[in-house]
PDB file of C-alpha atoms in Angstrom:
ATOM      1  CA  SER A   1     115.162  53.894  91.120  1.00  0.00           C
ATOM      2  CA  ASP A   2     115.570  55.045  87.679  1.00  0.00           C
ATOM      3  CA  ASN A   3     112.654  56.047  86.278  1.00  0.00           C
ATOM      4  CA  LYS A   4     113.867  57.729  82.991  1.00  0.00           C
ATOM      5  CA  ALA A   5     113.526  54.149  80.677  1.00  0.00           C
ATOM      6  CA  GLN A   6     110.110  55.028  80.524  1.00  0.00           C
ATOM      7  CA  PRO A   7     109.008  57.966  78.321  1.00  0.00           C
ATOM      8  CA  PRO A   8     107.145  61.211  79.488  1.00  0.00           C
ATOM      9  CA  PRO A   9     103.104  60.919  79.278  1.00  0.00           C
ATOM     10  CA  PRO A  10     101.353  62.076  75.774  1.00  0.00           C
ATOM     11  CA  CYS A  11     100.033  65.374  77.172  1.00  0.00           C
ATOM     12  CA  THR A  12      96.784  65.027  75.117  1.00  0.00           C
ATOM     13  CA  VAL A  13      95.731  61.930  76.291  1.00  0.00           C
ATOM     14  CA  LYS A  14      93.019  61.864  79.391  1.00  0.00           C
ATOM     15  CA  PRO A  15      92.007  58.613  80.598  1.00  0.00           C
ATOM     16  CA  LEU A  16      88.186  58.871  81.493  1.00  0.00           C
ATOM     17  CA  ASN A  17      88.706  55.735  83.960  1.00  0.00           C
ATOM     18  CA  CYS A  18      90.079  57.941  86.553  1.00  0.00           C
ATOM     19  CA  VAL A  19      89.608  58.615  90.601  1.00  0.00           C
ATOM     20  CA  GLN A  20      92.490  61.758  90.485  1.00  0.00           C
ATOM     21  CA  TRP A  21      93.459  64.223  88.349  1.00  0.00           C
ATOM     22  CA  THR A  22      96.664  65.788  88.764  1.00  0.00           C
ATOM     23  CA  ILE A  23      98.451  68.712  87.150  1.00  0.00           C
ATOM     24  CA  VAL A  24     101.668  67.374  85.600  1.00  0.00           C
ATOM     25  CA  SER A  25     103.974  69.577  83.941  1.00  0.00           C
ATOM     26  CA  CYS A  26     104.418  68.493  80.012  1.00  0.00           C
ATOM     27  CA  GLY A  27     106.774  70.742  78.652  1.00  0.00           C
ATOM     28  CA  GLU A  28     105.830  71.458  75.213  1.00  0.00           C
ATOM     29  CA  SER A  29     101.797  71.688  76.030  1.00  0.00           C
ATOM     30  CA  GLY A  30     102.678  73.260  79.137  1.00  0.00           C
ATOM     31  CA  ASP A  31     100.788  71.590  82.719  1.00  0.00           C
ATOM     32  CA  ILE A  32      97.798  69.333  81.814  1.00  0.00           C
ATOM     33  CA  THR A  33      96.257  66.904  83.996  1.00  0.00           C
ATOM     34  CA  LEU A  34      97.111  63.411  84.173  1.00  0.00           C
ATOM     35  CA  CYS A  35      94.954  60.615  85.946  1.00  0.00           C
ATOM     36  CA  GLU A  36      96.365  58.945  88.853  1.00  0.00           C
ATOM     37  CA  LEU A  37      94.896  55.788  89.910  1.00  0.00           C
ATOM     38  CA  THR A  38      95.044  56.035  93.491  1.00  0.00           C
ATOM     39  CA  MET A  39      92.994  53.592  94.233  1.00  0.00           C
ATOM     40  CA  SER A  40      94.791  52.456  97.532  1.00  0.00           C
ATOM     41  CA  SER A  41      94.022  55.973  98.773  1.00  0.00           C
ATOM     42  CA  THR A  42      90.301  56.725  97.614  1.00  0.00           C
ATOM     43  CA  GLY A  43      88.792  53.172  98.109  1.00  0.00           C
ATOM     44  CA  HIS A  44      87.269  53.468  94.926  1.00  0.00           C
ATOM     45  CA  ARG A  45      86.572  50.852  91.993  1.00  0.00           C
ATOM     46  CA  LEU A  46      87.448  51.795  88.732  1.00  0.00           C
ATOM     47  CA  PRO A  47      84.714  51.512  85.891  1.00  0.00           C
ATOM     48  CA  GLY A  48      86.138  48.318  84.235  1.00  0.00           C
ATOM     49  CA  ALA A  49      88.905  47.949  86.307  1.00  0.00           C
ATOM     50  CA  PRO A  50      89.807  43.899  86.990  1.00  0.00           C
ATOM     51  CA  GLY A  51      88.507  42.973  90.611  1.00  0.00           C
ATOM     52  CA  ALA A  52      90.616  41.659  93.142  1.00  0.00           C
TER      53      ALA A  52
END
């Protein structure tokens, strides 16, 4: 399971449609908040999210 194929997420991007915010290390910009779509744990549906 190598996830090295994907580049690190932009540190300036903060998605509005979020269920949870988590602190991640971004290196240059230091610690920033990235949106984690953990709908399975919260049970909430994101605004504009495709309905199943």
